[in-house]
mmCIF file of C-alpha atoms in Angstrom:
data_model
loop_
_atom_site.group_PDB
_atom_site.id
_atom_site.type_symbol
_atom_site.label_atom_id
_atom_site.label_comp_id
_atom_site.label_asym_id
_atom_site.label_seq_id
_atom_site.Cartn_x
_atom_site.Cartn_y
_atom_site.Cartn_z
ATOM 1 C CA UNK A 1 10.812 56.933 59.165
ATOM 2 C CA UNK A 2 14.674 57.007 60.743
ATOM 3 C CA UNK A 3 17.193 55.201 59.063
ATOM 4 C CA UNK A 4 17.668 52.566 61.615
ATOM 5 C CA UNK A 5 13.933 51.545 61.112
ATOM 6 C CA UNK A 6 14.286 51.355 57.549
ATOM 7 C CA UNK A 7 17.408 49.018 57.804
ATOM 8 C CA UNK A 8 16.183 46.697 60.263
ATOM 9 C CA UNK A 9 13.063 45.923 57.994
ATOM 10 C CA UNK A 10 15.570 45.743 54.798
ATOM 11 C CA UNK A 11 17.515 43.207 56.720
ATOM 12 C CA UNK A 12 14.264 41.523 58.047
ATOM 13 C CA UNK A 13 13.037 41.163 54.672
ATOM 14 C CA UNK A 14 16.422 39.973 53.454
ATOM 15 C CA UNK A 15 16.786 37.706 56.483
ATOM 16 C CA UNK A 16 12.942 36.161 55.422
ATOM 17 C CA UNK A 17 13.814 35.668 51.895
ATOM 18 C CA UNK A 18 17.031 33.947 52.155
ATOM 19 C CA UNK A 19 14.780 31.449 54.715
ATOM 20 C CA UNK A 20 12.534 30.981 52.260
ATOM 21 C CA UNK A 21 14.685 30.262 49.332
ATOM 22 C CA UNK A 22 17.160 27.425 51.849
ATOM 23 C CA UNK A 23 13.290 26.202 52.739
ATOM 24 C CA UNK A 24 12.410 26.095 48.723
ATOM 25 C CA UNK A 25 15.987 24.497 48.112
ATOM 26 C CA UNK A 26 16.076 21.629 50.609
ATOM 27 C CA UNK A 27 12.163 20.626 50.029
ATOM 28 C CA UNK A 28 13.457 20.264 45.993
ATOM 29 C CA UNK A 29 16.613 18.350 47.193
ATOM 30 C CA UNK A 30 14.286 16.258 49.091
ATOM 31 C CA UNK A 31 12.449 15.335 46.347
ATOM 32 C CA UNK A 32 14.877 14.663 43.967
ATOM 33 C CA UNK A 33 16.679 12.468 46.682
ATOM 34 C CA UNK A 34 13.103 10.790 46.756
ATOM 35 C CA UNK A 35 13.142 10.035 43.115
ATOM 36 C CA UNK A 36 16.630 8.922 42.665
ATOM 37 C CA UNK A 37 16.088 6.223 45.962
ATOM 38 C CA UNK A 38 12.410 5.005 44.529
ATOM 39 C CA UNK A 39 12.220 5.602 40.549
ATOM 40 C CA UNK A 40 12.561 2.631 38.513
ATOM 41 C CA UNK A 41 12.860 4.467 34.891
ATOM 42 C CA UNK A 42 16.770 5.150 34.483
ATOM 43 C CA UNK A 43 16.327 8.044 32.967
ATOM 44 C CA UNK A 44 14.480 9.918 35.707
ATOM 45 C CA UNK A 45 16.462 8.708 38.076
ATOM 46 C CA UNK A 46 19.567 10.485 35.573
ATOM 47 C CA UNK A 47 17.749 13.434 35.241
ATOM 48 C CA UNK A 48 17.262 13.671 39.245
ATOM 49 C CA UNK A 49 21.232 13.181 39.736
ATOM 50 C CA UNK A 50 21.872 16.056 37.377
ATOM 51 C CA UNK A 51 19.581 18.248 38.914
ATOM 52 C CA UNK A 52 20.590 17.412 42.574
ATOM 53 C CA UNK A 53 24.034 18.300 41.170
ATOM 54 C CA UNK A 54 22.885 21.651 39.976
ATOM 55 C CA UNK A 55 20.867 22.248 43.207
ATOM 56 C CA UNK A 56 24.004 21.747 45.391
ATOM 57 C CA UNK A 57 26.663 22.889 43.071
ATOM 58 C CA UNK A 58 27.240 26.350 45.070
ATOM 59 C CA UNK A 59 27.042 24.351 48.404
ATOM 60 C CA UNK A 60 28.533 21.269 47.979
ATOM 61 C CA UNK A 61 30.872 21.335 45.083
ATOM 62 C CA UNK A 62 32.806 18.080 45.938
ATOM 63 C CA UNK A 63 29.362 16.294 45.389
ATOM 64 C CA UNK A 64 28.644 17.410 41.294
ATOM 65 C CA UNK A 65 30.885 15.090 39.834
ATOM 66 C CA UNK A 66 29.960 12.198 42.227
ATOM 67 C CA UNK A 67 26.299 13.115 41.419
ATOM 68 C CA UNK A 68 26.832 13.173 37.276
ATOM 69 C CA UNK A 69 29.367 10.420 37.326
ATOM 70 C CA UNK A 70 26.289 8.271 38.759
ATOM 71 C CA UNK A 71 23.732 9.818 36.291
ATOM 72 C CA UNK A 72 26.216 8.919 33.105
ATOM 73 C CA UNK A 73 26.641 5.501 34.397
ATOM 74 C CA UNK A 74 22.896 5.418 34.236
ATOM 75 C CA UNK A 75 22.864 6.924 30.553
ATOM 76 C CA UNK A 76 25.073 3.857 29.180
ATOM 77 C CA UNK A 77 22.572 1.360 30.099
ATOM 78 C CA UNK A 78 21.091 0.405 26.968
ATOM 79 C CA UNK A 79 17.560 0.719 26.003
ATOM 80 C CA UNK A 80 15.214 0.921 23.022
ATOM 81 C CA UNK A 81 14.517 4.680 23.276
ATOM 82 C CA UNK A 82 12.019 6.302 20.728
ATOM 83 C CA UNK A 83 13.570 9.727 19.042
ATOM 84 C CA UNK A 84 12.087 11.653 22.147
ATOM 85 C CA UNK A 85 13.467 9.442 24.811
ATOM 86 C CA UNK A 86 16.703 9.425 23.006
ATOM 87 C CA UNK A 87 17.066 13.250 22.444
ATOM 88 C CA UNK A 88 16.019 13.361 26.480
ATOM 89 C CA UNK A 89 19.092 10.830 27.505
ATOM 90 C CA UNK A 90 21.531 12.992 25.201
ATOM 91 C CA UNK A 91 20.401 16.305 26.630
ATOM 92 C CA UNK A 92 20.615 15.112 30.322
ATOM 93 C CA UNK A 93 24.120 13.485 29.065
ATOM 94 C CA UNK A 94 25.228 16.633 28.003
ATOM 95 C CA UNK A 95 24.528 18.503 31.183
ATOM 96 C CA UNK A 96 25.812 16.293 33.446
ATOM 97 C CA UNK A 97 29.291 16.749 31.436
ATOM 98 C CA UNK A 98 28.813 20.194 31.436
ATOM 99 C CA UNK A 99 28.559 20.383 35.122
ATOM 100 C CA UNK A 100 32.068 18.111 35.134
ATOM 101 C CA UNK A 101 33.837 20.409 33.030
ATOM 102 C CA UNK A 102 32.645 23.482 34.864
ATOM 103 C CA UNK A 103 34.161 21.684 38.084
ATOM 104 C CA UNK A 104 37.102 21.079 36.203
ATOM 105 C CA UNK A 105 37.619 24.524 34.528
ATOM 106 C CA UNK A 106 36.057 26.551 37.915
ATOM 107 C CA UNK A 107 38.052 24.467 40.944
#
């Protein structure tokens, strides 16, 4: 096999795999956008505004602290959270400052 046949399938292959992995990202973006317009339970919806935020932190930078801001606001809504609903609203608390300072320290 010649050289130039060997690089035009590397970059084919390349070329398919970065399509598949912008398909992956914008069908999970999709559905985290779905859960943050239709859930009900606060701390899904949180949990989907962190994760958007991580999803389209390389991308869209400007939108991470937008994104967490929204998901803290969320967090301070009080509820009667069991230990395992609690420890799930401090973790999700936690990265959504996380992603904040990393803005803040990175840009």
């Amino acid at each position: 096999m010649n050289k130039g046949r060997a690089h035009s399938k590397i970059s084919l292959l390349f070329c398919l795999c970065i399509s598949f992995s912008l398909s992956a990202q914008l069908h999970k973006v999709d559905s985290l956008t779905k859960v943050i317009s239709t859930s009900s339970i606060l701390i899904d919806k949180a949990n989907a505004y962190v994760t958007l935020a991580d999803e389209l932190y390389v991308n869209n930078i400007d939108t991470v602290i937008t994104l967490c801001e929204a998901a803290l606001k969320l967090l301070e809504v009080k509820t009667t959270d069991n230990e395992s609903s609690y420890l799930k609203r401090e973790i999700i608390r936690a990265k959504a400052l996380n992603n904040i300072g990393t803005v803040y320290n990175n840009y």
